[in-house]
Tab-separated table of C-alpha atoms in Angstrom:
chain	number	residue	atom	x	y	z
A	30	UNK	CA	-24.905	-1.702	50.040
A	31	UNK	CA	-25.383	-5.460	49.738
A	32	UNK	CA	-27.705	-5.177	47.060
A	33	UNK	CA	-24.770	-3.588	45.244
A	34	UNK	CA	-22.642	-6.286	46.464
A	35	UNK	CA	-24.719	-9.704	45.374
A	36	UNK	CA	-25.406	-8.091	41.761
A	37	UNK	CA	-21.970	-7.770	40.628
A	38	UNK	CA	-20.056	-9.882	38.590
A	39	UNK	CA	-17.322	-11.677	40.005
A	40	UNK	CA	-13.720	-10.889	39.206
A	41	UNK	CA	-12.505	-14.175	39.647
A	42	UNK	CA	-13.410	-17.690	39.348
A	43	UNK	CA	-12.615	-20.822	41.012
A	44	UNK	CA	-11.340	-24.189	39.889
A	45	UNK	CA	-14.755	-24.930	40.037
A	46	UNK	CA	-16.030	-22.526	38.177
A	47	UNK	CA	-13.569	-22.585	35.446
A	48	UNK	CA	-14.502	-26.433	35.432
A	49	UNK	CA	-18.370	-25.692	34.590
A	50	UNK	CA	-17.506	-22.974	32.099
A	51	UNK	CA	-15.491	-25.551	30.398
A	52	UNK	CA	-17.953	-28.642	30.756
A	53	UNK	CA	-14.560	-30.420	32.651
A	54	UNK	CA	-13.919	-32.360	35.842
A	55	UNK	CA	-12.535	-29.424	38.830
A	56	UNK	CA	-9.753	-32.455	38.359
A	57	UNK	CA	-9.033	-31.661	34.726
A	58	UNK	CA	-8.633	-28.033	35.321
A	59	UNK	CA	-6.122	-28.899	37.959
A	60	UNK	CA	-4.113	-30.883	36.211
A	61	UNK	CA	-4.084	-28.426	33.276
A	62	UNK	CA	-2.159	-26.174	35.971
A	63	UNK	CA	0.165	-28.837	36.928
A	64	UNK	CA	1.240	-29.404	33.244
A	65	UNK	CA	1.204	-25.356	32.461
A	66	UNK	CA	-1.996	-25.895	30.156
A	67	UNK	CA	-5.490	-23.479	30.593
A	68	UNK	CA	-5.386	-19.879	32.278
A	69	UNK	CA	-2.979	-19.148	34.890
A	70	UNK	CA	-4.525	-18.776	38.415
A	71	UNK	CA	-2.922	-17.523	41.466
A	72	UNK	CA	-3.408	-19.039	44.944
A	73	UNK	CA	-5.014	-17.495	47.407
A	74	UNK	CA	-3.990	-18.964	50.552
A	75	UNK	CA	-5.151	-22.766	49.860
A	76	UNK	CA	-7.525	-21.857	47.101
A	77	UNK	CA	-6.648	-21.146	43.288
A	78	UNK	CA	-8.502	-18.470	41.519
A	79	UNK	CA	-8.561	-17.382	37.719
A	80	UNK	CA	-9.235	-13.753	36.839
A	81	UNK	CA	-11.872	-13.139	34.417
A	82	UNK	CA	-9.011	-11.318	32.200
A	83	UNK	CA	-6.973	-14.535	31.644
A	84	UNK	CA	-10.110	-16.518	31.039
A	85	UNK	CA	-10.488	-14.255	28.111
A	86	UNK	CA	-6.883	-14.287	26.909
A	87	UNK	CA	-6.720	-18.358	27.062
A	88	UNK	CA	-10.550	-18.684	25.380
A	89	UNK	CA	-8.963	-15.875	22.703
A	90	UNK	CA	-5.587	-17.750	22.274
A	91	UNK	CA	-7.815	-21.158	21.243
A	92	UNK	CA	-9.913	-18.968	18.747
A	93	UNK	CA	-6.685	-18.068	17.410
A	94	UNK	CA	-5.307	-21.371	17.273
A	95	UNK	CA	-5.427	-23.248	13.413
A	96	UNK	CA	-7.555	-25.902	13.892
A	97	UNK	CA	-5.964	-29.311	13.248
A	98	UNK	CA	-6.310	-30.927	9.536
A	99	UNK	CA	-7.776	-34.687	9.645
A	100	UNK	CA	-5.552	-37.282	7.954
């Protein structure tokens, strides 16, 4: 059973996590929740975790974003 357990892919992520999928400070990530920027997490007791799902809709709604022109 905990072979089962310690091969499975995790659901969510942590601020840390979502940090070193991004290449960003854990205090960027942070602050992109305090200013309503980056996946929504929810808080789990004191912690914040990001659900795999809304790491794919924010990485999908930057695809979809134009890029910006250069002046």
């Amino acid at each position: 059973m905990s072979e089962l357990l310690e091969t499975e892919v995790p659901t969510y992520l942590t601020t840390k996590d979502v940090a070193a999928r991004y290449r960003t400070a854990p205090s960027t990530v942070r602050y992109w929740r305090h200013v309503g920027y980056g996946p929504k997490g929810i808080k789990v007791g004191r912690q914040v975790l990001y659900s795999l799902a809304e790491i794919d809709r924010f990485e999908k709604a930057l695809a979809d974003k134009p890029a910006k022109e250069s002046a």
